[in-house]
N, CA, C and O atoms as CSV, one atom per row, in Angstrom:
chain,resi,resn,atom,element,x,y,z
A,1,ALA,N,N,-14.610,-84.262,-5.301
A,1,ALA,CA,C,-15.669,-83.522,-5.980
A,1,ALA,C,C,-16.101,-84.250,-7.259
A,1,ALA,O,O,-17.288,-84.276,-7.585
A,2,ILE,N,N,-15.162,-84.829,-7.968
A,2,ILE,CA,C,-15.510,-85.539,-9.202
A,2,ILE,C,C,-16.315,-86.796,-8.868
A,2,ILE,O,O,-17.251,-87.137,-9.591
A,3,GLU,N,N,-15.961,-87.484,-7.785
A,3,GLU,CA,C,-16.740,-88.656,-7.375
A,3,GLU,C,C,-18.178,-88.258,-7.026
A,3,GLU,O,O,-19.123,-88.981,-7.346
A,4,LEU,N,N,-18.335,-87.117,-6.376
A,4,LEU,CA,C,-19.674,-86.624,-6.069
A,4,LEU,C,C,-20.439,-86.338,-7.352
A,4,LEU,O,O,-21.596,-86.737,-7.483
A,5,LEU,N,N,-19.813,-85.658,-8.293
A,5,LEU,CA,C,-20.458,-85.353,-9.577
A,5,LEU,C,C,-20.894,-86.634,-10.289
A,5,LEU,O,O,-21.979,-86.689,-10.867
A,6,GLN,N,N,-20.058,-87.648,-10.246
A,6,GLN,CA,C,-20.379,-88.911,-10.910
A,6,GLN,C,C,-21.535,-89.638,-10.226
A,6,GLN,O,O,-22.236,-90.418,-10.870
A,7,ALA,N,N,-21.741,-89.397,-8.944
A,7,ALA,CA,C,-22.829,-90.046,-8.215
A,7,ALA,C,C,-24.179,-89.372,-8.453
A,7,ALA,O,O,-25.218,-89.998,-8.244
A,8,LEU,N,N,-24.187,-88.128,-8.881
A,8,LEU,CA,C,-25.439,-87.385,-9.005
A,8,LEU,C,C,-26.445,-87.991,-9.981
A,8,LEU,O,O,-27.632,-88.017,-9.655
A,9,PRO,N,N,-26.047,-88.480,-11.159
A,9,PRO,CA,C,-27.055,-89.095,-12.043
A,9,PRO,C,C,-27.778,-90.277,-11.411
A,9,PRO,O,O,-28.967,-90.479,-11.658
A,10,ASN,N,N,-27.079,-91.055,-10.605
A,10,ASN,CA,C,-27.729,-92.180,-9.917
A,10,ASN,C,C,-28.781,-91.680,-8.942
A,10,ASN,O,O,-29.852,-92.274,-8.824
A,11,ILE,N,N,-28.485,-90.594,-8.245
A,11,ILE,CA,C,-29.443,-90.016,-7.301
A,11,ILE,C,C,-30.650,-89.462,-8.058
A,11,ILE,O,O,-31.795,-89.668,-7.655
A,12,GLU,N,N,-30.380,-88.757,-9.160
A,12,GLU,CA,C,-31.468,-88.203,-9.981
A,12,GLU,C,C,-32.382,-89.322,-10.499
A,12,GLU,O,O,-33.606,-89.217,-10.416
A,13,ASN,N,N,-31.789,-90.373,-11.023
A,13,ASN,CA,C,-32.571,-91.486,-11.562
A,13,ASN,C,C,-33.364,-92.206,-10.473
A,13,ASN,O,O,-34.515,-92.586,-10.689
A,14,ALA,N,N,-32.755,-92.390,-9.311
A,14,ALA,CA,C,-33.449,-93.042,-8.197
A,14,ALA,C,C,-34.650,-92.218,-7.733
A,14,ALA,O,O,-35.620,-92.762,-7.206
A,15,ALA,N,N,-34.573,-90.903,-7.933
A,15,ALA,CA,C,-35.672,-90.018,-7.545
A,15,ALA,C,C,-36.721,-89.894,-8.648
A,15,ALA,O,O,-37.711,-89.181,-8.484
A,16,GLY,N,N,-36.509,-90.585,-9.776
A,16,GLY,CA,C,-37.489,-90.569,-10.854
A,16,GLY,C,C,-37.309,-89.458,-11.869
A,16,GLY,O,O,-38.269,-89.044,-12.518
A,17,ARG,N,N,-36.097,-88.977,-12.010
A,17,ARG,CA,C,-35.839,-87.899,-12.962
A,17,ARG,C,C,-36.319,-88.282,-14.361
A,17,ARG,O,O,-36.117,-89.410,-14.810
A,18,THR,N,N,-36.946,-87.342,-15.034
A,18,THR,CA,C,-37.338,-87.539,-16.427
A,18,THR,C,C,-36.802,-86.380,-17.257
A,18,THR,O,O,-36.652,-85.258,-16.771
A,19,ARG,N,N,-36.520,-86.680,-18.516
A,19,ARG,CA,C,-36.019,-85.674,-19.458
A,19,ARG,C,C,-36.266,-86.232,-20.848
A,19,ARG,O,O,-35.710,-87.269,-21.210
A,20,ASP,N,N,-37.091,-85.556,-21.624
A,20,ASP,CA,C,-37.506,-86.068,-22.926
A,20,ASP,C,C,-36.395,-86.071,-23.968
A,20,ASP,O,O,-36.304,-87.000,-24.770
A,21,HIS,N,N,-35.555,-85.050,-23.968
A,21,HIS,CA,C,-34.470,-84.937,-24.935
A,21,HIS,C,C,-33.390,-84.010,-24.381
A,21,HIS,O,O,-33.603,-83.339,-23.371
A,22,HIS,N,N,-32.242,-83.975,-25.035
A,22,HIS,CA,C,-31.130,-83.142,-24.592
A,22,HIS,C,C,-31.591,-81.690,-24.496
A,22,HIS,O,O,-32.254,-81.196,-25.409
A,23,HIS,N,N,-31.261,-81.015,-23.433
A,23,HIS,CA,C,-31.647,-79.632,-23.132
A,23,HIS,C,C,-33.125,-79.466,-22.811
A,23,HIS,O,O,-33.612,-78.339,-22.722
A,24,ALA,N,N,-33.839,-80.557,-22.638
A,24,ALA,CA,C,-35.244,-80.470,-22.233
A,24,ALA,C,C,-35.309,-80.123,-20.748
A,24,ALA,O,O,-34.350,-80.329,-20.004
A,25,ALA,N,N,-36.448,-79.598,-20.338
A,25,ALA,CA,C,-36.651,-79.346,-18.914
A,25,ALA,C,C,-36.555,-80.660,-18.163
A,25,ALA,O,O,-36.996,-81.701,-18.650
A,26,ARG,N,N,-35.978,-80.605,-16.979
A,26,ARG,CA,C,-35.789,-81.818,-16.179
A,26,ARG,C,C,-36.603,-81.727,-14.908
A,26,ARG,O,O,-36.793,-80.645,-14.352
A,27,THR,N,N,-37.076,-82.856,-14.457
A,27,THR,CA,C,-37.824,-82.887,-13.208
A,27,THR,C,C,-36.891,-82.768,-12.001
A,27,THR,O,O,-37.328,-82.401,-10.910
A,28,LEU,N,N,-35.626,-83.072,-12.194
A,28,LEU,CA,C,-34.629,-82.951,-11.134
A,28,LEU,C,C,-33.278,-82.763,-11.800
A,28,LEU,O,O,-32.937,-83.489,-12.733
A,29,ASP,N,N,-32.509,-81.795,-11.327
A,29,ASP,CA,C,-31.181,-81.536,-11.895
A,29,ASP,C,C,-30.227,-81.198,-10.759
A,29,ASP,O,O,-30.272,-80.099,-10.206
A,30,LEU,N,N,-29.370,-82.141,-10.417
A,30,LEU,CA,C,-28.391,-81.925,-9.359
A,30,LEU,C,C,-27.048,-81.561,-9.969
A,30,LEU,O,O,-26.652,-82.115,-10.995
A,31,ASP,N,N,-26.364,-80.647,-9.346
A,31,ASP,CA,C,-25.051,-80.219,-9.833
A,31,ASP,C,C,-24.182,-79.840,-8.647
A,31,ASP,O,O,-24.693,-79.598,-7.553
A,32,VAL,N,N,-22.895,-79.789,-8.852
A,32,VAL,CA,C,-21.961,-79.371,-7.816
A,32,VAL,C,C,-21.640,-77.901,-8.063
A,32,VAL,O,O,-21.026,-77.547,-9.070
A,33,LEU,N,N,-22.062,-77.057,-7.134
A,33,LEU,CA,C,-21.770,-75.625,-7.238
A,33,LEU,C,C,-20.458,-75.288,-6.556
A,33,LEU,O,O,-19.627,-74.556,-7.093
A,34,PHE,N,N,-20.289,-75.835,-5.363
A,34,PHE,CA,C,-19.101,-75.616,-4.539
A,34,PHE,C,C,-18.689,-76.940,-3.934
A,34,PHE,O,O,-19.501,-77.855,-3.798
A,35,TYR,N,N,-17.442,-77.034,-3.577
A,35,TYR,CA,C,-16.942,-78.186,-2.841
A,35,TYR,C,C,-15.992,-77.623,-1.805
A,35,TYR,O,O,-14.775,-77.607,-1.989
A,36,GLY,N,N,-16.584,-77.156,-0.700
A,36,GLY,CA,C,-15.792,-76.428,0.285
A,36,GLY,C,C,-15.221,-75.179,-0.370
A,36,GLY,O,O,-15.942,-74.434,-1.033
A,37,GLU,N,N,-13.970,-74.959,-0.190
A,37,GLU,CA,C,-13.292,-73.817,-0.812
A,37,GLU,C,C,-12.501,-74.238,-2.051
A,37,GLU,O,O,-11.719,-73.453,-2.587
A,38,ALA,N,N,-12.705,-75.477,-2.503
A,38,ALA,CA,C,-11.939,-76.006,-3.637
A,38,ALA,C,C,-12.169,-75.182,-4.896
A,38,ALA,O,O,-13.270,-74.701,-5.161
A,39,GLN,N,N,-11.104,-75.039,-5.653
A,39,GLN,CA,C,-11.159,-74.426,-6.970
A,39,GLN,C,C,-10.497,-75.393,-7.936
A,39,GLN,O,O,-9.384,-75.863,-7.699
A,40,MET,N,N,-11.189,-75.681,-9.017
A,40,MET,CA,C,-10.618,-76.583,-10.007
A,40,MET,C,C,-11.264,-76.341,-11.355
A,40,MET,O,O,-12.377,-75.824,-11.452
A,41,GLN,N,N,-10.545,-76.723,-12.383
A,41,GLN,CA,C,-11.096,-76.655,-13.728
A,41,GLN,C,C,-10.593,-77.872,-14.484
A,41,GLN,O,O,-9.394,-78.053,-14.695
A,42,SER,N,N,-11.560,-78.707,-14.887
A,42,SER,CA,C,-11.227,-79.900,-15.642
A,42,SER,C,C,-12.257,-80.065,-16.745
A,42,SER,O,O,-13.185,-79.264,-16.867
A,43,THR,N,N,-12.092,-81.089,-17.533
A,43,THR,CA,C,-13.050,-81.381,-18.597
A,43,THR,C,C,-14.425,-81.680,-18.026
A,43,THR,O,O,-15.438,-81.387,-18.662
A,44,PHE,N,N,-14.473,-82.260,-16.832
A,44,PHE,CA,C,-15.719,-82.722,-16.238
A,44,PHE,C,C,-16.336,-81.749,-15.244
A,44,PHE,O,O,-17.554,-81.728,-15.065
A,45,LEU,N,N,-15.501,-80.944,-14.600
A,45,LEU,CA,C,-15.999,-80.147,-13.480
A,45,LEU,C,C,-15.178,-78.876,-13.311
A,45,LEU,O,O,-13.948,-78.895,-13.356
A,46,THR,N,N,-15.891,-77.775,-13.115
A,46,THR,CA,C,-15.261,-76.506,-12.767
A,46,THR,C,C,-15.861,-76.049,-11.451
A,46,THR,O,O,-17.081,-75.998,-11.297
A,47,LEU,N,N,-14.999,-75.717,-10.509
A,47,LEU,CA,C,-15.429,-75.249,-9.188
A,47,LEU,C,C,-14.762,-73.932,-8.845
A,47,LEU,O,O,-13.567,-73.750,-9.078
A,48,PRO,N,N,-15.547,-73.009,-8.285
A,48,PRO,CA,C,-16.991,-73.071,-8.194
A,48,PRO,C,C,-17.625,-73.137,-9.581
A,48,PRO,O,O,-16.983,-72.831,-10.586
A,49,HIS,N,N,-18.897,-73.543,-9.619
A,49,HIS,CA,C,-19.624,-73.640,-10.889
A,49,HIS,C,C,-19.545,-72.292,-11.595
A,49,HIS,O,O,-19.798,-71.264,-10.968
A,50,PRO,N,N,-19.201,-72.267,-12.877
A,50,PRO,CA,C,-18.943,-70.990,-13.557
A,50,PRO,C,C,-20.160,-70.082,-13.742
A,50,PRO,O,O,-19.992,-68.885,-13.975
A,51,ARG,N,N,-21.369,-70.613,-13.647
A,51,ARG,CA,C,-22.544,-69.781,-13.899
A,51,ARG,C,C,-23.525,-69.734,-12.733
A,51,ARG,O,O,-24.689,-69.379,-12.922
A,52,TRP,N,N,-23.079,-70.082,-11.543
A,52,TRP,CA,C,-23.995,-70.140,-10.416
A,52,TRP,C,C,-24.615,-68.787,-10.099
A,52,TRP,O,O,-25.746,-68.734,-9.615
A,53,GLN,N,N,-23.918,-67.712,-10.354
A,53,GLN,CA,C,-24.425,-66.371,-10.042
A,53,GLN,C,C,-25.395,-65.840,-11.092
A,53,GLN,O,O,-26.005,-64.790,-10.891
A,54,GLU,N,N,-25.547,-66.548,-12.208
A,54,GLU,CA,C,-26.376,-66.074,-13.311
A,54,GLU,C,C,-27.778,-66.660,-13.310
A,54,GLU,O,O,-28.577,-66.337,-14.189
A,55,ARG,N,N,-28.092,-67.504,-12.356
A,55,ARG,CA,C,-29.352,-68.237,-12.390
A,55,ARG,C,C,-30.172,-67.985,-11.132
A,55,ARG,O,O,-29.746,-68.290,-10.018
A,56,ALA,N,N,-31.361,-67.420,-11.339
A,56,ALA,CA,C,-32.224,-67.092,-10.204
A,56,ALA,C,C,-32.574,-68.330,-9.385
A,56,ALA,O,O,-32.573,-68.277,-8.155
A,57,PHE,N,N,-32.876,-69.451,-10.058
A,57,PHE,CA,C,-33.284,-70.644,-9.312
A,57,PHE,C,C,-32.160,-71.150,-8.421
A,57,PHE,O,O,-32.429,-71.761,-7.386
A,58,VAL,N,N,-30.928,-70.915,-8.791
A,58,VAL,CA,C,-29.796,-71.302,-7.948
A,58,VAL,C,C,-29.667,-70.338,-6.770
A,58,VAL,O,O,-29.555,-70.760,-5.619
A,59,LEU,N,N,-29.684,-69.046,-7.071
A,59,LEU,CA,C,-29.482,-68.050,-6.023
A,59,LEU,C,C,-30.585,-68.076,-4.968
A,59,LEU,O,O,-30.307,-67.932,-3.777
A,60,LEU,N,N,-31.825,-68.257,-5.396
A,60,LEU,CA,C,-32.923,-68.261,-4.431
A,60,LEU,C,C,-32.820,-69.431,-3.467
A,60,LEU,O,O,-33.081,-69.275,-2.274
A,61,LEU,N,N,-32.444,-70.594,-3.965
A,61,LEU,CA,C,-32.269,-71.748,-3.076
A,61,LEU,C,C,-30.988,-71.637,-2.252
A,61,LEU,O,O,-30.972,-71.985,-1.071
A,62,LEU,N,N,-29.928,-71.156,-2.868
A,62,LEU,CA,C,-28.670,-71.000,-2.152
A,62,LEU,C,C,-28.801,-69.984,-1.022
A,62,LEU,O,O,-28.156,-70.113,0.019
A,63,GLN,N,N,-29.629,-68.989,-1.233
A,63,GLN,CA,C,-29.875,-67.986,-0.197
A,63,GLN,C,C,-30.452,-68.626,1.062
A,63,GLN,O,O,-30.212,-68.146,2.170
A,64,VAL,N,N,-31.202,-69.696,0.899
A,64,VAL,CA,C,-31.801,-70.392,2.038
A,64,VAL,C,C,-30.760,-71.219,2.778
A,64,VAL,O,O,-30.697,-71.179,4.007
A,65,VAL,N,N,-29.939,-71.971,2.041
A,65,VAL,CA,C,-29.002,-72.901,2.690
A,65,VAL,C,C,-27.642,-72.298,2.986
A,65,VAL,O,O,-26.926,-72.790,3.858
A,66,CYS,N,N,-27.276,-71.247,2.279
A,66,CYS,CA,C,-25.961,-70.628,2.481
A,66,CYS,C,C,-26.054,-69.124,2.198
A,66,CYS,O,O,-25.474,-68.641,1.225
A,67,PRO,N,N,-26.770,-68.392,3.033
A,67,PRO,CA,C,-27.052,-66.986,2.753
A,67,PRO,C,C,-25.825,-66.095,2.622
A,67,PRO,O,O,-25.896,-65.044,1.985
A,68,ASP,N,N,-24.707,-66.491,3.209
A,68,ASP,CA,C,-23.509,-65.659,3.093
A,68,ASP,C,C,-22.909,-65.653,1.690
A,68,ASP,O,O,-22.054,-64.819,1.395
A,69,LYS,N,N,-23.338,-66.563,0.825
A,69,LYS,CA,C,-22.842,-66.619,-0.558
A,69,LYS,C,C,-23.629,-65.702,-1.500
A,69,LYS,O,O,-23.161,-65.401,-2.598
A,70,VAL,N,N,-24.820,-65.255,-1.083
A,70,VAL,CA,C,-25.728,-64.532,-1.977
A,70,VAL,C,C,-25.888,-63.091,-1.512
A,70,VAL,O,O,-26.227,-62.835,-0.356
A,71,THR,N,N,-25.643,-62.158,-2.418
A,71,THR,CA,C,-25.796,-60.740,-2.093
A,71,THR,C,C,-27.056,-60.178,-2.740
A,71,THR,O,O,-27.618,-60.778,-3.656
A,72,LEU,N,N,-27.485,-59.036,-2.259
A,72,LEU,CA,C,-28.637,-58.354,-2.832
A,72,LEU,C,C,-28.375,-58.008,-4.297
A,72,LEU,O,O,-29.285,-58.081,-5.123
A,73,GLN,N,N,-27.152,-57.637,-4.619
A,73,GLN,CA,C,-26.792,-57.307,-5.997
A,73,GLN,C,C,-26.942,-58.520,-6.918
A,73,GLN,O,O,-27.406,-58.386,-8.051
A,74,MET,N,N,-26.558,-59.677,-6.445
A,74,MET,CA,C,-26.729,-60.900,-7.239
A,74,MET,C,C,-28.201,-61.158,-7.524
A,74,MET,O,O,-28.578,-61.474,-8.653
A,75,LEU,N,N,-29.032,-61.021,-6.490
A,75,LEU,CA,C,-30.465,-61.252,-6.659
A,75,LEU,C,C,-31.081,-60.230,-7.611
A,75,LEU,O,O,-31.936,-60.576,-8.427
A,76,GLN,N,N,-30.655,-58.993,-7.511
A,76,GLN,CA,C,-31.164,-57.959,-8.407
A,76,GLN,C,C,-30.774,-58.239,-9.852
A,76,GLN,O,O,-31.542,-57.940,-10.766
A,77,ALA,N,N,-29.603,-58.801,-10.071
A,77,ALA,CA,C,-29.122,-59.083,-11.428
A,77,ALA,C,C,-29.947,-60.159,-12.121
A,77,ALA,O,O,-29.977,-60.214,-13.350
A,78,VAL,N,N,-30.615,-61.012,-11.357
A,78,VAL,CA,C,-31.419,-62.090,-11.955
A,78,VAL,C,C,-32.910,-61.904,-11.702
A,78,VAL,O,O,-33.698,-62.826,-11.914
A,79,ALA,N,N,-33.292,-60.731,-11.257
A,79,ALA,CA,C,-34.686,-60.473,-10.882
A,79,ALA,C,C,-35.657,-60.655,-12.046
A,79,ALA,O,O,-36.846,-60.881,-11.820
A,80,ASP,N,N,-35.174,-60.563,-13.284
A,80,ASP,CA,C,-36.054,-60.713,-14.447
A,80,ASP,C,C,-36.295,-62.180,-14.818
A,80,ASP,O,O,-37.078,-62.462,-15.726
A,81,GLN,N,N,-35.639,-63.109,-14.135
A,81,GLN,CA,C,-35.804,-64.531,-14.432
A,81,GLN,C,C,-36.966,-65.103,-13.614
A,81,GLN,O,O,-37.000,-64.980,-12.390
A,82,ALA,N,N,-37.895,-65.715,-14.299
A,82,ALA,CA,C,-39.052,-66.307,-13.621
A,82,ALA,C,C,-38.656,-67.622,-12.944
A,82,ALA,O,O,-37.960,-68.456,-13.522
A,83,VAL,N,N,-39.111,-67.777,-11.731
A,83,VAL,CA,C,-38.907,-69.015,-10.994
A,83,VAL,C,C,-40.267,-69.472,-10.487
A,83,VAL,O,O,-40.970,-68.721,-9.810
A,84,ALA,N,N,-40.630,-70.693,-10.812
A,84,ALA,CA,C,-41.911,-71.252,-10.373
A,84,ALA,C,C,-41.645,-72.311,-9.311
A,84,ALA,O,O,-40.875,-73.246,-9.529
A,85,TRP,N,N,-42.280,-72.156,-8.178
A,85,TRP,CA,C,-42.143,-73.128,-7.104
A,85,TRP,C,C,-43.213,-74.189,-7.295
A,85,TRP,O,O,-44.395,-73.874,-7.429
A,86,LEU,N,N,-42.798,-75.429,-7.307
A,86,LEU,CA,C,-43.730,-76.540,-7.488
A,86,LEU,C,C,-44.149,-77.078,-6.134
A,86,LEU,O,O,-43.326,-77.198,-5.226
A,87,SER,N,N,-45.398,-77.395,-6.000
A,87,SER,CA,C,-45.857,-78.009,-4.759
A,87,SER,C,C,-45.719,-79.516,-4.865
A,87,SER,O,O,-45.745,-80.079,-5.959
A,88,SER,N,N,-45.573,-80.155,-3.734
A,88,SER,CA,C,-45.385,-81.618,-3.755
A,88,SER,C,C,-46.686,-82.355,-3.706
A,88,SER,O,O,-46.699,-83.586,-3.716
């Protein structure tokens, strides 16, 4: 899982990721939410991701690729968060 996390910036950069400053909006942001059923906590990585249930943009996409992880209650809890879908 840590090797995967370390590879993500290279993938983001190869895809043309831009970010003006720290905490700025990013054109692409890859992260490790789960790694099978692994659970870990280190300086670099916590699995599952500690805030995956708090973010609408995560839950809406996760609902598509792994619907068994997302409940109606989770979606209702983040319903006030705006998510904008970008066209390609």
